[in-house]
Amino acid sequence: MECEKFMQIFLELDNGEALPEGAAAHLETCARCAAEARGLEELMSSPRVWGNLAPGESLVSGVMARIVKGQAAWAAGKEFFSENRRELSLRNWVGTGLFILLGMFLIPFSTILPELNRIIPGLRIALPLVLGLVITLYGALFIGSHLNVFRRLLGASPPPASPFVE
Amino acid sequence: MAEDAGKKQPNEKAAASSREISRDEERKIIEEVLAGKTDSYAALVRAYENRIFSLGLRFFRNREDARDFAQEVFVKAFERLSAFRGESRFSTWLMKVAYHHGISAYRLRKDTESLAGDFALPAGEDGPEKLHARGAAREALVKAVGRLPERYRLCVDLYFSFGMTYEDAAAVTNIPVGTVKSHVFRAKQALRAALKDSDAEDFKSGM
């Protein structure tokens, strides 16, 4: 193997990768390449010190304290929500949805709307926006509170375990 | 390299204090943490605190901010631990979390100088004459890395300073492996050319 070919292979080597057989054989017979490779290897490995600087005092206690604090806050939040959570039956959800739909259909027949339109001129533009927001909010709340049902229906895998276990 | 990192601190010399852990050990610790044994996580922090702190110095250039950064990274990694699938080493995954956290923090803090701009090489164990001769070669590597576009500097730094493989450096930075390889190769070529020059100078001065 030629010296230049060897150097090409040597420079292309990955960290921790061994020289291929032919190149290793060349290294044993060529003193010049061996010296050059040794010099380069020494220089290339010298920046390793800069990837392993100690932060002085260990970070362990600080990190663990933050984690424990986070877990306590998470547990407190979970407790708050579980205590204050109210289950809404499916019948109530459907009832609310039908009420919103019915409201939408009845609005054009209402006499209140022309009256309101006289007081607030831009109401016709604002009304679809308000209705859109109401439907979006209703849909988001329904999906958000029935995630497990949707997950089951779609055959998705259960969520991964959280490190914030009780 | 960070300004602070340039000054040698006594504890930096004993940098190899962090304990190496095997892949099996890592997996066992992660399983324990996910099962609720939070204290086990301390072993992972101990093993990788030097790496993450060193990466923090690349972004923040001072020890205090780098310490804060490292703590935030470990807490973030803990919170996301369930997303670690074990396809790569934990260290690579952790570096990825740290790199992205650092990049977003760096973008928020425009007061910092260019990223990894002071890529520096320690003097090593050579004597003063050899040190002088090799100085030019070291300088050449610093220059070669400094010439790279900012986003590639850190991936070359990950290869040289953190000893990562091409694939791991690419995975951490989301830069294609081929691009990482070619930038590292060019840096190595620059180093080789400078080493040849310095050896020639050595030879001349020795005559």
PDB file of N, CA and C in Angstrom, chain B residues 79-152:
ATOM      1  N   GLU B  79     -37.542  14.193  32.766  1.00  0.00           N
ATOM      2  CA  GLU B  79     -38.961  14.320  32.422  1.00  0.00           C
ATOM      3  C   GLU B  79     -39.311  13.565  31.139  1.00  0.00           C
ATOM      4  N   ARG B  80     -38.321  13.474  30.244  1.00  0.00           N
ATOM      5  CA  ARG B  80     -38.585  12.818  28.948  1.00  0.00           C
ATOM      6  C   ARG B  80     -38.064  11.394  28.890  1.00  0.00           C
ATOM      7  N   LEU B  81     -37.625  10.897  30.010  1.00  0.00           N
ATOM      8  CA  LEU B  81     -36.954   9.589  30.018  1.00  0.00           C
ATOM      9  C   LEU B  81     -37.804   8.476  29.390  1.00  0.00           C
ATOM     10  N   SER B  82     -39.113   8.592  29.557  1.00  0.00           N
ATOM     11  CA  SER B  82     -39.984   7.542  29.006  1.00  0.00           C
ATOM     12  C   SER B  82     -39.925   7.521  27.473  1.00  0.00           C
ATOM     13  N   ALA B  83     -39.471   8.636  26.875  1.00  0.00           N
ATOM     14  CA  ALA B  83     -39.386   8.697  25.408  1.00  0.00           C
ATOM     15  C   ALA B  83     -38.081   8.076  24.893  1.00  0.00           C
ATOM     16  N   PHE B  84     -37.144   7.772  25.796  1.00  0.00           N
ATOM     17  CA  PHE B  84     -35.885   7.150  25.383  1.00  0.00           C
ATOM     18  C   PHE B  84     -36.143   5.682  25.049  1.00  0.00           C
ATOM     19  N   ARG B  85     -35.918   5.323  23.783  1.00  0.00           N
ATOM     20  CA  ARG B  85     -36.277   3.976  23.340  1.00  0.00           C
ATOM     21  C   ARG B  85     -35.105   2.993  23.348  1.00  0.00           C
ATOM     22  N   GLY B  86     -33.944   3.484  23.699  1.00  0.00           N
ATOM     23  CA  GLY B  86     -32.789   2.593  23.773  1.00  0.00           C
ATOM     24  C   GLY B  86     -32.196   2.237  22.426  1.00  0.00           C
ATOM     25  N   GLU B  87     -32.603   2.976  21.370  1.00  0.00           N
ATOM     26  CA  GLU B  87     -32.044   2.685  20.039  1.00  0.00           C
ATOM     27  C   GLU B  87     -30.587   3.145  19.944  1.00  0.00           C
ATOM     28  N   SER B  88     -30.254   4.199  20.694  1.00  0.00           N
ATOM     29  CA  SER B  88     -28.864   4.664  20.740  1.00  0.00           C
ATOM     30  C   SER B  88     -28.386   4.582  22.186  1.00  0.00           C
ATOM     31  N   ARG B  89     -27.115   4.958  22.398  1.00  0.00           N
ATOM     32  CA  ARG B  89     -26.607   5.017  23.776  1.00  0.00           C
ATOM     33  C   ARG B  89     -27.352   6.133  24.486  1.00  0.00           C
ATOM     34  N   PHE B  90     -27.500   5.997  25.800  1.00  0.00           N
ATOM     35  CA  PHE B  90     -28.149   7.054  26.578  1.00  0.00           C
ATOM     36  C   PHE B  90     -27.365   8.351  26.440  1.00  0.00           C
ATOM     37  N   SER B  91     -26.024   8.233  26.388  1.00  0.00           N
ATOM     38  CA  SER B  91     -25.179   9.437  26.292  1.00  0.00           C
ATOM     39  C   SER B  91     -25.482  10.221  25.010  1.00  0.00           C
ATOM     40  N   THR B  92     -25.728   9.504  23.906  1.00  0.00           N
ATOM     41  CA  THR B  92     -26.040  10.180  22.639  1.00  0.00           C
ATOM     42  C   THR B  92     -27.392  10.883  22.738  1.00  0.00           C
ATOM     43  N   TRP B  93     -28.355  10.178  23.307  1.00  0.00           N
ATOM     44  CA  TRP B  93     -29.692  10.752  23.472  1.00  0.00           C
ATOM     45  C   TRP B  93     -29.633  11.984  24.371  1.00  0.00           C
ATOM     46  N   LEU B  94     -28.863  11.863  25.460  1.00  0.00           N
ATOM     47  CA  LEU B  94     -28.725  12.976  26.407  1.00  0.00           C
ATOM     48  C   LEU B  94     -28.051  14.179  25.737  1.00  0.00           C
ATOM     49  N   MET B  95     -27.036  13.898  24.922  1.00  0.00           N
ATOM     50  CA  MET B  95     -26.339  14.979  24.200  1.00  0.00           C
ATOM     51  C   MET B  95     -27.295  15.665  23.232  1.00  0.00           C
ATOM     52  N   LYS B  96     -28.192  14.880  22.652  1.00  0.00           N
ATOM     53  CA  LYS B  96     -29.166  15.443  21.715  1.00  0.00           C
ATOM     54  C   LYS B  96     -30.116  16.395  22.460  1.00  0.00           C
ATOM     55  N   VAL B  97     -30.588  15.933  23.631  1.00  0.00           N
ATOM     56  CA  VAL B  97     -31.461  16.784  24.459  1.00  0.00           C
ATOM     57  C   VAL B  97     -30.699  18.068  24.814  1.00  0.00           C
ATOM     58  N   ALA B  98     -29.442  17.901  25.225  1.00  0.00           N
ATOM     59  CA  ALA B  98     -28.612  19.045  25.654  1.00  0.00           C
ATOM     60  C   ALA B  98     -28.355  19.992  24.480  1.00  0.00           C
ATOM     61  N   TYR B  99     -28.037  19.415  23.321  1.00  0.00           N
ATOM     62  CA  TYR B  99     -27.716  20.231  22.143  1.00  0.00           C
ATOM     63  C   TYR B  99     -28.916  21.104  21.757  1.00  0.00           C
ATOM     64  N   HIS B 100     -30.102  20.497  21.708  1.00  0.00           N
ATOM     65  CA  HIS B 100     -31.282  21.259  21.290  1.00  0.00           C
ATOM     66  C   HIS B 100     -31.676  22.291  22.338  1.00  0.00           C
ATOM     67  N   HIS B 101     -31.499  21.928  23.611  1.00  0.00           N
ATOM     68  CA  HIS B 101     -31.776  22.890  24.687  1.00  0.00           C
ATOM     69  C   HIS B 101     -30.787  24.060  24.574  1.00  0.00           C
ATOM     70  N   GLY B 102     -29.540  23.725  24.314  1.00  0.00           N
ATOM     71  CA  GLY B 102     -28.499  24.754  24.184  1.00  0.00           C
ATOM     72  C   GLY B 102     -28.743  25.660  22.994  1.00  0.00           C
ATOM     73  N   ILE B 103     -29.146  25.062  21.873  1.00  0.00           N
ATOM     74  CA  ILE B 103     -29.395  25.854  20.661  1.00  0.00           C
ATOM     75  C   ILE B 103     -30.539  26.846  20.903  1.00  0.00           C
ATOM     76  N   SER B 104     -31.624  26.377  21.543  1.00  0.00           N
ATOM     77  CA  SER B 104     -32.732  27.327  21.772  1.00  0.00           C
ATOM     78  C   SER B 104     -32.317  28.404  22.765  1.00  0.00           C
ATOM     79  N   ALA B 105     -31.554  28.024  23.784  1.00  0.00           N
ATOM     80  CA  ALA B 105     -31.101  29.033  24.753  1.00  0.00           C
ATOM     81  C   ALA B 105     -30.139  30.013  24.082  1.00  0.00           C
ATOM     82  N   TYR B 106     -29.312  29.487  23.196  1.00  0.00           N
ATOM     83  CA  TYR B 106     -28.320  30.320  22.487  1.00  0.00           C
ATOM     84  C   TYR B 106     -29.019  31.331  21.581  1.00  0.00           C
ATOM     85  N   ARG B 107     -30.102  30.870  20.921  1.00  0.00           N
ATOM     86  CA  ARG B 107     -30.845  31.776  20.038  1.00  0.00           C
ATOM     87  C   ARG B 107     -31.508  32.890  20.831  1.00  0.00           C
ATOM     88  N   LEU B 108     -31.899  32.567  22.068  1.00  0.00           N
ATOM     89  CA  LEU B 108     -32.524  33.593  22.911  1.00  0.00           C
ATOM     90  C   LEU B 108     -31.509  34.602  23.409  1.00  0.00           C
ATOM     91  N   ARG B 109     -30.263  34.133  23.572  1.00  0.00           N
ATOM     92  CA  ARG B 109     -29.218  35.017  24.116  1.00  0.00           C
ATOM     93  C   ARG B 109     -28.255  35.401  23.010  1.00  0.00           C
ATOM     94  N   LYS B 110     -28.576  36.450  22.331  1.00  0.00           N
ATOM     95  CA  LYS B 110     -27.746  36.856  21.199  1.00  0.00           C
ATOM     96  C   LYS B 110     -26.456  37.540  21.651  1.00  0.00           C
ATOM     97  N   ASP B 111     -26.338  37.738  22.987  1.00  0.00           N
ATOM     98  CA  ASP B 111     -25.149  38.430  23.476  1.00  0.00           C
ATOM     99  C   ASP B 111     -23.906  37.560  23.439  1.00  0.00           C
ATOM    100  N   THR B 112     -24.130  36.217  23.279  1.00  0.00           N
ATOM    101  CA  THR B 112     -22.967  35.333  23.253  1.00  0.00           C
ATOM    102  C   THR B 112     -22.243  35.450  21.912  1.00  0.00           C
ATOM    103  N   GLU B 113     -20.953  35.164  21.946  1.00  0.00           N
ATOM    104  CA  GLU B 113     -20.192  35.213  20.694  1.00  0.00           C
ATOM    105  C   GLU B 113     -20.517  33.979  19.870  1.00  0.00           C
ATOM    106  N   SER B 114     -19.814  33.826  18.754  1.00  0.00           N
ATOM    107  CA  SER B 114     -20.143  32.702  17.882  1.00  0.00           C
ATOM    108  C   SER B 114     -19.930  31.375  18.603  1.00  0.00           C
ATOM    109  N   LEU B 115     -20.787  30.441  18.232  1.00  0.00           N
ATOM    110  CA  LEU B 115     -20.813  29.143  18.884  1.00  0.00           C
ATOM    111  C   LEU B 115     -19.505  28.376  18.680  1.00  0.00           C
ATOM    112  N   ALA B 116     -18.973  27.865  19.786  1.00  0.00           N
ATOM    113  CA  ALA B 116     -17.730  27.082  19.739  1.00  0.00           C
ATOM    114  C   ALA B 116     -16.627  27.806  18.966  1.00  0.00           C
ATOM    115  N   GLY B 117     -16.690  29.125  18.978  1.00  0.00           N
ATOM    116  CA  GLY B 117     -15.721  29.914  18.223  1.00  0.00           C
ATOM    117  C   GLY B 117     -14.313  29.768  18.753  1.00  0.00           C
ATOM    118  N   ASP B 118     -14.206  29.517  20.048  1.00  0.00           N
ATOM    119  CA  ASP B 118     -12.876  29.419  20.648  1.00  0.00           C
ATOM    120  C   ASP B 118     -12.460  27.975  20.813  1.00  0.00           C
ATOM    121  N   PHE B 119     -12.826  27.158  19.874  1.00  0.00           N
ATOM    122  CA  PHE B 119     -12.416  25.751  19.903  1.00  0.00           C
ATOM    123  C   PHE B 119     -10.919  25.719  20.196  1.00  0.00           C
ATOM    124  N   ALA B 120     -10.544  25.167  21.308  1.00  0.00           N
ATOM    125  CA  ALA B 120      -9.146  25.247  21.725  1.00  0.00           C
ATOM    126  C   ALA B 120      -8.586  23.875  22.057  1.00  0.00           C
ATOM    127  N   LEU B 121      -7.307  23.782  21.993  1.00  0.00           N
ATOM    128  CA  LEU B 121      -6.656  22.510  22.276  1.00  0.00           C
ATOM    129  C   LEU B 121      -5.728  22.658  23.461  1.00  0.00           C
ATOM    130  N   PRO B 122      -5.816  21.746  24.403  1.00  0.00           N
ATOM    131  CA  PRO B 122      -4.929  21.822  25.547  1.00  0.00           C
ATOM    132  C   PRO B 122      -3.492  21.479  25.176  1.00  0.00           C
ATOM    133  N   ALA B 123      -2.571  21.903  26.002  1.00  0.00           N
ATOM    134  CA  ALA B 123      -1.156  21.727  25.678  1.00  0.00           C
ATOM    135  C   ALA B 123      -0.689  20.280  25.736  1.00  0.00           C
ATOM    136  N   GLY B 124      -1.287  19.470  26.553  1.00  0.00           N
ATOM    137  CA  GLY B 124      -0.871  18.070  26.649  1.00  0.00           C
ATOM    138  C   GLY B 124       0.337  17.906  27.543  1.00  0.00           C
ATOM    139  N   GLU B 125       1.019  16.798  27.414  1.00  0.00           N
ATOM    140  CA  GLU B 125       2.106  16.478  28.336  1.00  0.00           C
ATOM    141  C   GLU B 125       3.484  16.732  27.722  1.00  0.00           C
ATOM    142  N   ASP B 126       3.538  17.378  26.563  1.00  0.00           N
ATOM    143  CA  ASP B 126       4.825  17.579  25.892  1.00  0.00           C
ATOM    144  C   ASP B 126       5.737  18.549  26.638  1.00  0.00           C
ATOM    145  N   GLY B 127       7.014  18.444  26.339  1.00  0.00           N
ATOM    146  CA  GLY B 127       7.987  19.389  26.875  1.00  0.00           C
ATOM    147  C   GLY B 127       7.875  20.720  26.153  1.00  0.00           C
ATOM    148  N   PRO B 128       8.541  21.785  26.643  1.00  0.00           N
ATOM    149  CA  PRO B 128       8.376  23.110  26.049  1.00  0.00           C
ATOM    150  C   PRO B 128       8.767  23.196  24.570  1.00  0.00           C
ATOM    151  N   GLU B 129       9.862  22.499  24.137  1.00  0.00           N
ATOM    152  CA  GLU B 129      10.284  22.612  22.724  1.00  0.00           C
ATOM    153  C   GLU B 129       9.257  21.965  21.798  1.00  0.00           C
ATOM    154  N   LYS B 130       8.870  20.761  22.201  1.00  0.00           N
ATOM    155  CA  LYS B 130       7.919  20.020  21.383  1.00  0.00           C
ATOM    156  C   LYS B 130       6.581  20.763  21.341  1.00  0.00           C
ATOM    157  N   LEU B 131       6.277  21.354  22.490  1.00  0.00           N
ATOM    158  CA  LEU B 131       5.034  22.107  22.612  1.00  0.00           C
ATOM    159  C   LEU B 131       5.009  23.259  21.617  1.00  0.00           C
ATOM    160  N   HIS B 132       6.156  23.921  21.481  1.00  0.00           N
ATOM    161  CA  HIS B 132       6.261  25.056  20.567  1.00  0.00           C
ATOM    162  C   HIS B 132       6.110  24.579  19.121  1.00  0.00           C
ATOM    163  N   ALA B 133       6.781  23.478  18.832  1.00  0.00           N
ATOM    164  CA  ALA B 133       6.738  22.934  17.461  1.00  0.00           C
ATOM    165  C   ALA B 133       5.327  22.504  17.089  1.00  0.00           C
ATOM    166  N   ARG B 134       4.640  21.894  18.029  1.00  0.00           N
ATOM    167  CA  ARG B 134       3.294  21.406  17.742  1.00  0.00           C
ATOM    168  C   ARG B 134       2.253  22.534  17.836  1.00  0.00           C
ATOM    169  N   GLY B 135       2.700  23.661  18.378  1.00  0.00           N
ATOM    170  CA  GLY B 135       1.777  24.796  18.550  1.00  0.00           C
ATOM    171  C   GLY B 135       1.121  25.184  17.244  1.00  0.00           C
ATOM    172  N   ALA B 136       1.914  25.187  16.181  1.00  0.00           N
ATOM    173  CA  ALA B 136       1.393  25.585  14.866  1.00  0.00           C
ATOM    174  C   ALA B 136       0.329  24.611  14.390  1.00  0.00           C
ATOM    175  N   ALA B 137       0.562  23.320  14.673  1.00  0.00           N
ATOM    176  CA  ALA B 137      -0.413  22.309  14.254  1.00  0.00           C
ATOM    177  C   ALA B 137      -1.718  22.471  15.022  1.00  0.00           C
ATOM    178  N   ARG B 138      -1.573  22.723  16.320  1.00  0.00           N
ATOM    179  CA  ARG B 138      -2.777  22.935  17.141  1.00  0.00           C
ATOM    180  C   ARG B 138      -3.536  24.153  16.632  1.00  0.00           C
ATOM    181  N   GLU B 139      -2.759  25.184  16.354  1.00  0.00           N
ATOM    182  CA  GLU B 139      -3.334  26.424  15.842  1.00  0.00           C
ATOM    183  C   GLU B 139      -4.097  26.158  14.541  1.00  0.00           C
ATOM    184  N   ALA B 140      -3.528  25.282  13.715  1.00  0.00           N
ATOM    185  CA  ALA B 140      -4.139  24.977  12.416  1.00  0.00           C
ATOM    186  C   ALA B 140      -5.496  24.322  12.583  1.00  0.00           C
ATOM    187  N   LEU B 141      -5.603  23.431  13.567  1.00  0.00           N
ATOM    188  CA  LEU B 141      -6.888  22.766  13.797  1.00  0.00           C
ATOM    189  C   LEU B 141      -7.921  23.781  14.287  1.00  0.00           C
ATOM    190  N   VAL B 142      -7.482  24.638  15.200  1.00  0.00           N
ATOM    191  CA  VAL B 142      -8.376  25.680  15.721  1.00  0.00           C
ATOM    192  C   VAL B 142      -8.869  26.544  14.561  1.00  0.00           C
ATOM    193  N   LYS B 143      -7.922  26.907  13.658  1.00  0.00           N
ATOM    194  CA  LYS B 143      -8.286  27.745  12.512  1.00  0.00           C
ATOM    195  C   LYS B 143      -9.229  27.008  11.568  1.00  0.00           C
ATOM    196  N   ALA B 144      -8.902  25.725  11.326  1.00  0.00           N
ATOM    197  CA  ALA B 144      -9.731  24.931  10.407  1.00  0.00           C
ATOM    198  C   ALA B 144     -11.160  24.836  10.921  1.00  0.00           C
ATOM    199  N   VAL B 145     -11.299  24.645  12.223  1.00  0.00           N
ATOM    200  CA  VAL B 145     -12.639  24.553  12.810  1.00  0.00           C
ATOM    201  C   VAL B 145     -13.303  25.933  12.787  1.00  0.00           C
ATOM    202  N   GLY B 146     -12.506  26.966  13.083  1.00  0.00           N
ATOM    203  CA  GLY B 146     -13.025  28.336  13.100  1.00  0.00           C
ATOM    204  C   GLY B 146     -13.532  28.800  11.745  1.00  0.00           C
ATOM    205  N   ARG B 147     -12.960  28.235  10.679  1.00  0.00           N
ATOM    206  CA  ARG B 147     -13.363  28.634   9.323  1.00  0.00           C
ATOM    207  C   ARG B 147     -14.718  28.037   8.917  1.00  0.00           C
ATOM    208  N   LEU B 148     -15.125  26.996   9.634  1.00  0.00           N
ATOM    209  CA  LEU B 148     -16.377  26.320   9.268  1.00  0.00           C
ATOM    210  C   LEU B 148     -17.584  27.198   9.572  1.00  0.00           C
ATOM    211  N   PRO B 149     -18.671  27.030   8.810  1.00  0.00           N
ATOM    212  CA  PRO B 149     -19.898  27.743   9.175  1.00  0.00           C
ATOM    213  C   PRO B 149     -20.305  27.351  10.601  1.00  0.00           C
ATOM    214  N   GLU B 150     -20.909  28.290  11.301  1.00  0.00           N
ATOM    215  CA  GLU B 150     -21.206  28.106  12.720  1.00  0.00           C
ATOM    216  C   GLU B 150     -21.868  26.773  13.073  1.00  0.00           C
ATOM    217  N   ARG B 151     -22.866  26.385  12.259  1.00  0.00           N
ATOM    218  CA  ARG B 151     -23.614  25.174  12.619  1.00  0.00           C
ATOM    219  C   ARG B 151     -22.786  23.898  12.481  1.00  0.00           C
ATOM    220  N   TYR B 152     -21.716  23.955  11.680  1.00  0.00           N
ATOM    221  CA  TYR B 152     -20.887  22.756  11.531  1.00  0.00           C
ATOM    222  C   TYR B 152     -19.759  22.691  12.562  1.00  0.00           C
TER     223      TYR B 152
END
